[in-house]
Amino acid sequence: SQQGEEDPQALSIQEGENATMNCSYKTSINNLQWYRQNSGRGLVHLILIRSNEREKHSGRLRVTLDTSKKSSSLLITASRAADTASYFCATGDRGSTLGRLYFGRGTQLTVWP
Amino acid sequence: DTGVSQNPRHKITKRGQNVTFRCDPISEHNRLYWYRQTLGQGPEFLTYFQNEAQLEKSRLLSDRFSAERPKGSFSTLEIQRTEQGDSAMYLCASSPDFNEQYFGPGTRLTVT
């Protein structure tokens, strides 16, 4: 079964607007990662936030993590049409060195020019 | 480009046939993962190798599925006696540690 759940399932915005996606998970984690998947292709790693971090930035991406609520959010600022993709959060089990990831069902983001 | 590669990219097979997929990880990565993704879902973990040792298998990996990673380099995933429910995207990923994973483009399997 899948560990994380993204919300909303679909998001449609205009270029230049900000996009916020949320992720909730169930168990204790080592880290939480966000990946992007363009239609029918492999996943691209975007950002990793460790369980002892609360916020992380990378370019136009901002990720927050609240371990007490078992939730994370991904903010994409000044969105572009090229940001259109599915976004997945993925978690790894706390204490595990195996590295298997649990993915949610994803948020489908559409950015209109 | 020295990313993860997967072959074939697409495979159409008839129910009951056997299929084999190949994954070539990034050369210095000793960790290799297989995931399966169906339409509208996120990837689901199938199995994990560290070097040539298969260290973890999901319950999703039935007896019809087998994976190998001889010599700790490329990996193969074989599905015997394919069923329509096996239709999915099969994704391979590699990693140098237990942080971010680098995914290949996937093999899309269609069982008719």
mmCIF file of N, CA, C and O in Angstrom, chain A residues 2 4-13 17-24 32-47 58 60-63 72-90 102-111, chain B residues 37 40-43:
data_model
loop_
_atom_site.group_PDB
_atom_site.id
_atom_site.type_symbol
_atom_site.label_atom_id
_atom_site.label_comp_id
_atom_site.label_asym_id
_atom_site.label_seq_id
_atom_site.Cartn_x
_atom_site.Cartn_y
_atom_site.Cartn_z
ATOM 1 N N GLN A 2 0.323 2.355 -0.427
ATOM 2 C CA GLN A 2 1.115 3.560 -0.573
ATOM 3 C C GLN A 2 1.136 4.314 0.739
ATOM 4 O O GLN A 2 0.145 4.447 1.434
ATOM 5 N N GLY A 4 2.297 7.682 1.212
ATOM 6 C CA GLY A 4 1.956 9.093 1.164
ATOM 7 C C GLY A 4 0.729 9.354 0.313
ATOM 8 O O GLY A 4 0.367 8.567 -0.555
ATOM 9 N N GLU A 5 0.090 10.434 0.619
ATOM 10 C CA GLU A 5 -1.046 10.870 -0.183
ATOM 11 C C GLU A 5 -0.879 12.340 -0.497
ATOM 12 O O GLU A 5 -0.687 13.158 0.413
ATOM 13 N N GLU A 6 -0.950 12.684 -1.778
ATOM 14 C CA GLU A 6 -0.827 14.072 -2.173
ATOM 15 C C GLU A 6 -2.206 14.716 -2.294
ATOM 16 O O GLU A 6 -3.207 14.055 -2.596
ATOM 17 N N ASP A 7 -2.213 15.993 -2.091
ATOM 18 C CA ASP A 7 -3.448 16.760 -2.180
ATOM 19 C C ASP A 7 -3.099 18.134 -2.735
ATOM 20 O O ASP A 7 -2.142 18.743 -2.271
ATOM 21 N N PRO A 8 -3.803 18.662 -3.735
ATOM 22 C CA PRO A 8 -4.952 18.027 -4.395
ATOM 23 C C PRO A 8 -4.503 16.970 -5.406
ATOM 24 O O PRO A 8 -3.322 16.861 -5.692
ATOM 25 N N GLN A 9 -5.428 16.214 -5.946
ATOM 26 C CA GLN A 9 -5.099 15.253 -6.990
ATOM 27 C C GLN A 9 -4.758 15.953 -8.288
ATOM 28 O O GLN A 9 -3.947 15.467 -9.077
ATOM 29 N N ALA A 10 -5.400 17.096 -8.523
ATOM 30 C CA ALA A 10 -5.147 17.865 -9.748
ATOM 31 C C ALA A 10 -5.176 19.344 -9.414
ATOM 32 O O ALA A 10 -5.952 19.789 -8.555
ATOM 33 N N LEU A 11 -4.318 20.105 -10.112
ATOM 34 C CA LEU A 11 -4.202 21.536 -9.877
ATOM 35 C C LEU A 11 -3.967 22.211 -11.219
ATOM 36 O O LEU A 11 -3.077 21.802 -11.970
ATOM 37 N N SER A 12 -4.745 23.231 -11.498
ATOM 38 C CA SER A 12 -4.638 23.933 -12.779
ATOM 39 C C SER A 12 -4.458 25.416 -12.504
ATOM 40 O O SER A 12 -5.292 26.022 -11.819
ATOM 41 N N ILE A 13 -3.367 26.006 -12.999
ATOM 42 C CA ILE A 13 -3.071 27.415 -12.740
ATOM 43 C C ILE A 13 -2.546 28.093 -13.987
ATOM 44 O O ILE A 13 -2.221 27.433 -14.982
ATOM 45 N N GLU A 17 1.697 32.126 -11.655
ATOM 46 C CA GLU A 17 1.106 31.882 -10.335
ATOM 47 C C GLU A 17 1.948 30.879 -9.570
ATOM 48 O O GLU A 17 2.764 30.155 -10.123
ATOM 49 N N ASN A 18 1.712 30.822 -8.269
ATOM 50 C CA ASN A 18 2.378 29.826 -7.427
ATOM 51 C C ASN A 18 1.512 28.579 -7.321
ATOM 52 O O ASN A 18 0.285 28.656 -7.345
ATOM 53 N N ALA A 19 2.165 27.440 -7.194
ATOM 54 C CA ALA A 19 1.460 26.164 -7.041
ATOM 55 C C ALA A 19 1.885 25.528 -5.727
ATOM 56 O O ALA A 19 3.089 25.416 -5.452
ATOM 57 N N THR A 20 0.911 25.119 -4.935
ATOM 58 C CA THR A 20 1.203 24.450 -3.661
ATOM 59 C C THR A 20 0.572 23.069 -3.652
ATOM 60 O O THR A 20 -0.618 22.914 -3.944
ATOM 61 N N MET A 21 1.384 22.083 -3.342
ATOM 62 C CA MET A 21 0.916 20.701 -3.223
ATOM 63 C C MET A 21 1.257 20.191 -1.836
ATOM 64 O O MET A 21 2.303 20.547 -1.285
ATOM 65 N N ASN A 22 0.389 19.368 -1.307
ATOM 66 C CA ASN A 22 0.586 18.845 0.033
ATOM 67 C C ASN A 22 0.726 17.328 0.007
ATOM 68 O O ASN A 22 0.215 16.659 -0.896
ATOM 69 N N CYS A 23 1.413 16.833 1.024
ATOM 70 C CA CYS A 23 1.630 15.393 1.135
ATOM 71 C C CYS A 23 1.452 14.999 2.591
ATOM 72 O O CYS A 23 1.991 15.661 3.488
ATOM 73 N N SER A 24 0.698 13.943 2.821
ATOM 74 C CA SER A 24 0.594 13.392 4.171
ATOM 75 C C SER A 24 1.102 11.965 4.145
ATOM 76 O O SER A 24 0.955 11.257 3.142
ATOM 77 N N LEU A 32 11.957 12.858 3.386
ATOM 78 C CA LEU A 32 10.842 12.945 2.459
ATOM 79 C C LEU A 32 11.376 13.587 1.181
ATOM 80 O O LEU A 32 12.145 14.556 1.236
ATOM 81 N N GLN A 33 10.988 13.017 0.060
ATOM 82 C CA GLN A 33 11.497 13.496 -1.218
ATOM 83 C C GLN A 33 10.335 13.853 -2.125
ATOM 84 O O GLN A 33 9.252 13.278 -2.014
ATOM 85 N N TRP A 34 10.576 14.778 -3.012
ATOM 86 C CA TRP A 34 9.604 15.129 -4.047
ATOM 87 C C TRP A 34 10.219 14.809 -5.411
ATOM 88 O O TRP A 34 11.396 15.114 -5.667
ATOM 89 N N TYR A 35 9.391 14.203 -6.260
ATOM 90 C CA TYR A 35 9.796 13.850 -7.614
ATOM 91 C C TYR A 35 8.783 14.427 -8.596
ATOM 92 O O TYR A 35 7.610 14.610 -8.272
ATOM 93 N N ARG A 36 9.265 14.674 -9.809
ATOM 94 C CA ARG A 36 8.408 15.118 -10.905
ATOM 95 C C ARG A 36 8.417 14.064 -12.004
ATOM 96 O O ARG A 36 9.458 13.455 -12.287
ATOM 97 N N GLN A 37 7.263 13.880 -12.628
ATOM 98 C CA GLN A 37 7.155 12.925 -13.732
ATOM 99 C C GLN A 37 6.388 13.586 -14.871
ATOM 100 O O GLN A 37 5.218 13.919 -14.709
ATOM 101 N N ASN A 38 7.079 13.753 -15.990
ATOM 102 C CA ASN A 38 6.392 14.216 -17.181
ATOM 103 C C ASN A 38 5.670 13.036 -17.812
ATOM 104 O O ASN A 38 6.044 11.892 -17.604
ATOM 105 N N SER A 39 4.665 13.340 -18.609
ATOM 106 C CA SER A 39 3.736 12.334 -19.100
ATOM 107 C C SER A 39 4.444 11.105 -19.642
ATOM 108 O O SER A 39 5.190 11.168 -20.611
ATOM 109 N N GLY A 40 4.173 9.955 -19.022
ATOM 110 C CA GLY A 40 4.670 8.690 -19.531
ATOM 111 C C GLY A 40 6.160 8.486 -19.437
ATOM 112 O O GLY A 40 6.698 7.594 -20.098
ATOM 113 N N ARG A 41 6.835 9.252 -18.615
ATOM 114 C CA ARG A 41 8.296 9.132 -18.532
ATOM 115 C C ARG A 41 8.744 8.775 -17.122
ATOM 116 O O ARG A 41 7.938 8.605 -16.222
ATOM 117 N N GLY A 42 10.043 8.648 -16.942
ATOM 118 C CA GLY A 42 10.604 8.342 -15.635
ATOM 119 C C GLY A 42 10.518 9.528 -14.697
ATOM 120 O O GLY A 42 10.170 10.636 -15.090
ATOM 121 N N LEU A 43 10.828 9.281 -13.454
ATOM 122 C CA LEU A 43 10.746 10.319 -12.428
ATOM 123 C C LEU A 43 12.068 11.061 -12.293
ATOM 124 O O LEU A 43 13.138 10.467 -12.422
ATOM 125 N N VAL A 44 11.964 12.330 -11.987
ATOM 126 C CA VAL A 44 13.133 13.172 -11.764
ATOM 127 C C VAL A 44 13.099 13.668 -10.336
ATOM 128 O O VAL A 44 12.083 14.210 -9.875
ATOM 129 N N HIS A 45 14.206 13.462 -9.624
ATOM 130 C CA HIS A 45 14.280 13.904 -8.239
ATOM 131 C C HIS A 45 14.345 15.433 -8.181
ATOM 132 O O HIS A 45 15.112 16.063 -8.912
ATOM 133 N N LEU A 46 13.528 16.029 -7.312
ATOM 134 C CA LEU A 46 13.507 17.484 -7.175
ATOM 135 C C LEU A 46 14.234 17.944 -5.919
ATOM 136 O O LEU A 46 15.096 18.819 -5.978
ATOM 137 N N ILE A 47 13.855 17.377 -4.779
ATOM 138 C CA ILE A 47 14.389 17.898 -3.527
ATOM 139 C C ILE A 47 14.186 16.851 -2.428
ATOM 140 O O ILE A 47 13.213 16.086 -2.462
ATOM 141 N N SER A 58 15.151 25.193 -3.142
ATOM 142 C CA SER A 58 15.994 24.881 -4.295
ATOM 143 C C SER A 58 15.421 25.614 -5.490
ATOM 144 O O SER A 58 14.383 25.230 -6.025
ATOM 145 N N ARG A 60 13.213 27.662 -7.583
ATOM 146 C CA ARG A 60 11.823 28.101 -7.389
ATOM 147 C C ARG A 60 11.024 27.152 -6.492
ATOM 148 O O ARG A 60 9.813 27.319 -6.341
ATOM 149 N N LEU A 61 11.683 26.180 -5.918
ATOM 150 C CA LEU A 61 11.005 25.197 -5.072
ATOM 151 C C LEU A 61 11.235 25.495 -3.601
ATOM 152 O O LEU A 61 12.346 25.842 -3.200
ATOM 153 N N ARG A 62 10.148 25.346 -2.846
ATOM 154 C CA ARG A 62 10.264 25.461 -1.387
ATOM 155 C C ARG A 62 9.495 24.295 -0.787
ATOM 156 O O ARG A 62 8.324 24.084 -1.096
ATOM 157 N N VAL A 63 10.170 23.538 0.061
ATOM 158 C CA VAL A 63 9.546 22.389 0.714
ATOM 159 C C VAL A 63 9.529 22.618 2.214
ATOM 160 O O VAL A 63 10.511 23.084 2.789
ATOM 161 N N SER A 72 3.913 17.371 4.528
ATOM 162 C CA SER A 72 4.889 18.178 3.818
ATOM 163 C C SER A 72 4.165 18.974 2.748
ATOM 164 O O SER A 72 3.083 18.582 2.295
ATOM 165 N N SER A 73 4.761 20.079 2.360
ATOM 166 C CA SER A 73 4.203 20.833 1.241
ATOM 167 C C SER A 73 5.313 21.209 0.270
ATOM 168 O O SER A 73 6.467 21.404 0.672
ATOM 169 N N LEU A 74 4.946 21.266 -0.988
ATOM 170 C CA LEU A 74 5.859 21.696 -2.056
ATOM 171 C C LEU A 74 5.259 22.939 -2.697
ATOM 172 O O LEU A 74 4.119 22.903 -3.168
ATOM 173 N N LEU A 75 6.021 24.014 -2.689
ATOM 174 C CA LEU A 75 5.596 25.257 -3.316
ATOM 175 C C LEU A 75 6.479 25.509 -4.535
ATOM 176 O O LEU A 75 7.707 25.504 -4.421
ATOM 177 N N ILE A 76 5.849 25.714 -5.669
ATOM 178 C CA ILE A 76 6.569 26.121 -6.888
ATOM 179 C C ILE A 76 6.179 27.567 -7.150
ATOM 180 O O ILE A 76 4.999 27.880 -7.372
ATOM 181 N N THR A 77 7.138 28.455 -7.111
ATOM 182 C CA THR A 77 6.838 29.867 -7.329
ATOM 183 C C THR A 77 6.998 30.230 -8.804
ATOM 184 O O THR A 77 7.743 29.585 -9.547
ATOM 185 N N ALA A 78 6.254 31.255 -9.221
ATOM 186 C CA ALA A 78 6.350 31.780 -10.590
ATOM 187 C C ALA A 78 6.325 30.643 -11.610
ATOM 188 O O ALA A 78 7.254 30.466 -12.400
ATOM 189 N N SER A 79 5.257 29.859 -11.587
ATOM 190 C CA SER A 79 5.197 28.648 -12.407
ATOM 191 C C SER A 79 5.301 28.949 -13.897
ATOM 192 O O SER A 79 4.953 30.043 -14.363
ATOM 193 N N ARG A 80 5.766 27.950 -14.622
ATOM 194 C CA ARG A 80 5.930 28.029 -16.074
ATOM 195 C C ARG A 80 5.186 26.867 -16.713
ATOM 196 O O ARG A 80 4.942 25.853 -16.066
ATOM 197 N N ALA A 81 4.874 26.997 -17.983
ATOM 198 C CA ALA A 81 4.200 25.898 -18.684
ATOM 199 C C ALA A 81 5.008 24.609 -18.602
ATOM 200 O O ALA A 81 4.452 23.508 -18.524
ATOM 201 N N ALA A 82 6.332 24.734 -18.578
ATOM 202 C CA ALA A 82 7.206 23.556 -18.507
ATOM 203 C C ALA A 82 7.116 22.831 -17.164
ATOM 204 O O ALA A 82 7.611 21.702 -17.026
ATOM 205 N N ASP A 83 6.481 23.453 -16.171
ATOM 206 C CA ASP A 83 6.283 22.791 -14.873
ATOM 207 C C ASP A 83 5.125 21.799 -14.920
ATOM 208 O O ASP A 83 4.902 21.067 -13.946
ATOM 209 N N THR A 84 4.370 21.793 -16.008
ATOM 210 C CA THR A 84 3.271 20.851 -16.148
ATOM 211 C C THR A 84 3.791 19.425 -16.051
ATOM 212 O O THR A 84 4.645 19.016 -16.839
ATOM 213 N N ALA A 85 3.288 18.679 -15.061
ATOM 214 C CA ALA A 85 3.785 17.332 -14.783
ATOM 215 C C ALA A 85 3.012 16.773 -13.596
ATOM 216 O O ALA A 85 2.184 17.459 -12.999
ATOM 217 N N SER A 86 3.283 15.526 -13.261
ATOM 218 C CA SER A 86 2.785 14.941 -12.016
ATOM 219 C C SER A 86 3.883 15.051 -10.968
ATOM 220 O O SER A 86 5.056 14.812 -11.266
ATOM 221 N N TYR A 87 3.476 15.391 -9.766
ATOM 222 C CA TYR A 87 4.434 15.563 -8.665
ATOM 223 C C TYR A 87 4.103 14.551 -7.578
ATOM 224 O O TYR A 87 2.946 14.428 -7.154
ATOM 225 N N PHE A 88 5.134 13.829 -7.146
ATOM 226 C CA PHE A 88 4.962 12.778 -6.152
ATOM 227 C C PHE A 88 5.832 13.058 -4.937
ATOM 228 O O PHE A 88 6.984 13.471 -5.069
ATOM 229 N N CYS A 89 5.273 12.796 -3.766
ATOM 230 C CA CYS A 89 6.118 12.759 -2.591
ATOM 231 C C CYS A 89 6.465 11.300 -2.316
ATOM 232 O O CYS A 89 5.705 10.388 -2.648
ATOM 233 N N ALA A 90 7.612 11.095 -1.741
ATOM 234 C CA ALA A 90 8.084 9.737 -1.451
ATOM 235 C C ALA A 90 8.790 9.746 -0.112
ATOM 236 O O ALA A 90 9.539 10.671 0.213
ATOM 237 N N TYR A 102 8.300 4.897 -0.603
ATOM 238 C CA TYR A 102 6.858 4.772 -0.712
ATOM 239 C C TYR A 102 6.336 6.044 -1.361
ATOM 240 O O TYR A 102 6.579 7.141 -0.848
ATOM 241 N N PHE A 103 5.634 5.891 -2.457
ATOM 242 C CA PHE A 103 5.123 7.033 -3.208
ATOM 243 C C PHE A 103 3.624 7.196 -2.991
ATOM 244 O O PHE A 103 2.894 6.224 -2.823
ATOM 245 N N GLY A 104 3.169 8.455 -3.072
ATOM 246 C CA GLY A 104 1.748 8.722 -3.115
ATOM 247 C C GLY A 104 1.232 8.609 -4.538
ATOM 248 O O GLY A 104 1.972 8.215 -5.448
ATOM 249 N N ARG A 105 -0.043 8.963 -4.724
ATOM 250 C CA ARG A 105 -0.647 8.879 -6.053
ATOM 251 C C ARG A 105 -0.320 10.087 -6.915
ATOM 252 O O ARG A 105 -0.560 10.084 -8.123
ATOM 253 N N GLY A 106 0.203 11.127 -6.321
ATOM 254 C CA GLY A 106 0.655 12.266 -7.093
ATOM 255 C C GLY A 106 -0.373 13.370 -7.259
ATOM 256 O O GLY A 106 -1.581 13.162 -7.106
ATOM 257 N N THR A 107 0.133 14.550 -7.554
ATOM 258 C CA THR A 107 -0.688 15.703 -7.935
ATOM 259 C C THR A 107 -0.374 16.031 -9.383
ATOM 260 O O THR A 107 0.793 16.240 -9.735
ATOM 261 N N GLN A 108 -1.405 16.082 -10.220
ATOM 262 C CA GLN A 108 -1.223 16.458 -11.624
ATOM 263 C C GLN A 108 -1.331 17.974 -11.720
ATOM 264 O O GLN A 108 -2.404 18.530 -11.500
ATOM 265 N N LEU A 109 -0.220 18.613 -12.029
ATOM 266 C CA LEU A 109 -0.189 20.067 -12.170
ATOM 267 C C LEU A 109 -0.232 20.446 -13.639
ATOM 268 O O LEU A 109 0.567 19.943 -14.435
ATOM 269 N N THR A 110 -1.155 21.325 -13.980
ATOM 270 C CA THR A 110 -1.223 21.877 -15.336
ATOM 271 C C THR A 110 -1.037 23.379 -15.241
ATOM 272 O O THR A 110 -1.753 24.049 -14.485
ATOM 273 N N VAL A 111 -0.053 23.896 -15.961
ATOM 274 C CA VAL A 111 0.214 25.333 -15.991
ATOM 275 C C VAL A 111 -0.113 25.834 -17.383
ATOM 276 O O VAL A 111 0.516 25.430 -18.360
ATOM 277 N N GLN B 37 4.481 0.889 -11.889
ATOM 278 C CA GLN B 37 3.550 2.004 -11.833
ATOM 279 C C GLN B 37 2.395 1.759 -12.784
ATOM 280 O O GLN B 37 2.612 1.533 -13.973
ATOM 281 N N GLY B 40 -2.380 6.393 -13.154
ATOM 282 C CA GLY B 40 -3.008 7.159 -12.088
ATOM 283 C C GLY B 40 -2.474 6.860 -10.695
ATOM 284 O O GLY B 40 -2.993 7.393 -9.710
ATOM 285 N N GLN B 41 -1.451 6.026 -10.615
ATOM 286 C CA GLN B 41 -0.877 5.667 -9.323
ATOM 287 C C GLN B 41 0.583 6.076 -9.264
ATOM 288 O O GLN B 41 1.220 6.317 -10.291
ATOM 289 N N GLY B 42 1.108 6.135 -8.069
ATOM 290 C CA GLY B 42 2.536 6.335 -7.923
ATOM 291 C C GLY B 42 3.271 5.014 -8.051
ATOM 292 O O GLY B 42 2.657 3.945 -8.008
ATOM 293 N N PRO B 43 4.584 5.062 -8.218
ATOM 294 C CA PRO B 43 5.359 3.830 -8.296
ATOM 295 C C PRO B 43 5.238 3.008 -7.023
ATOM 296 O O PRO B 43 5.179 3.563 -5.920
#
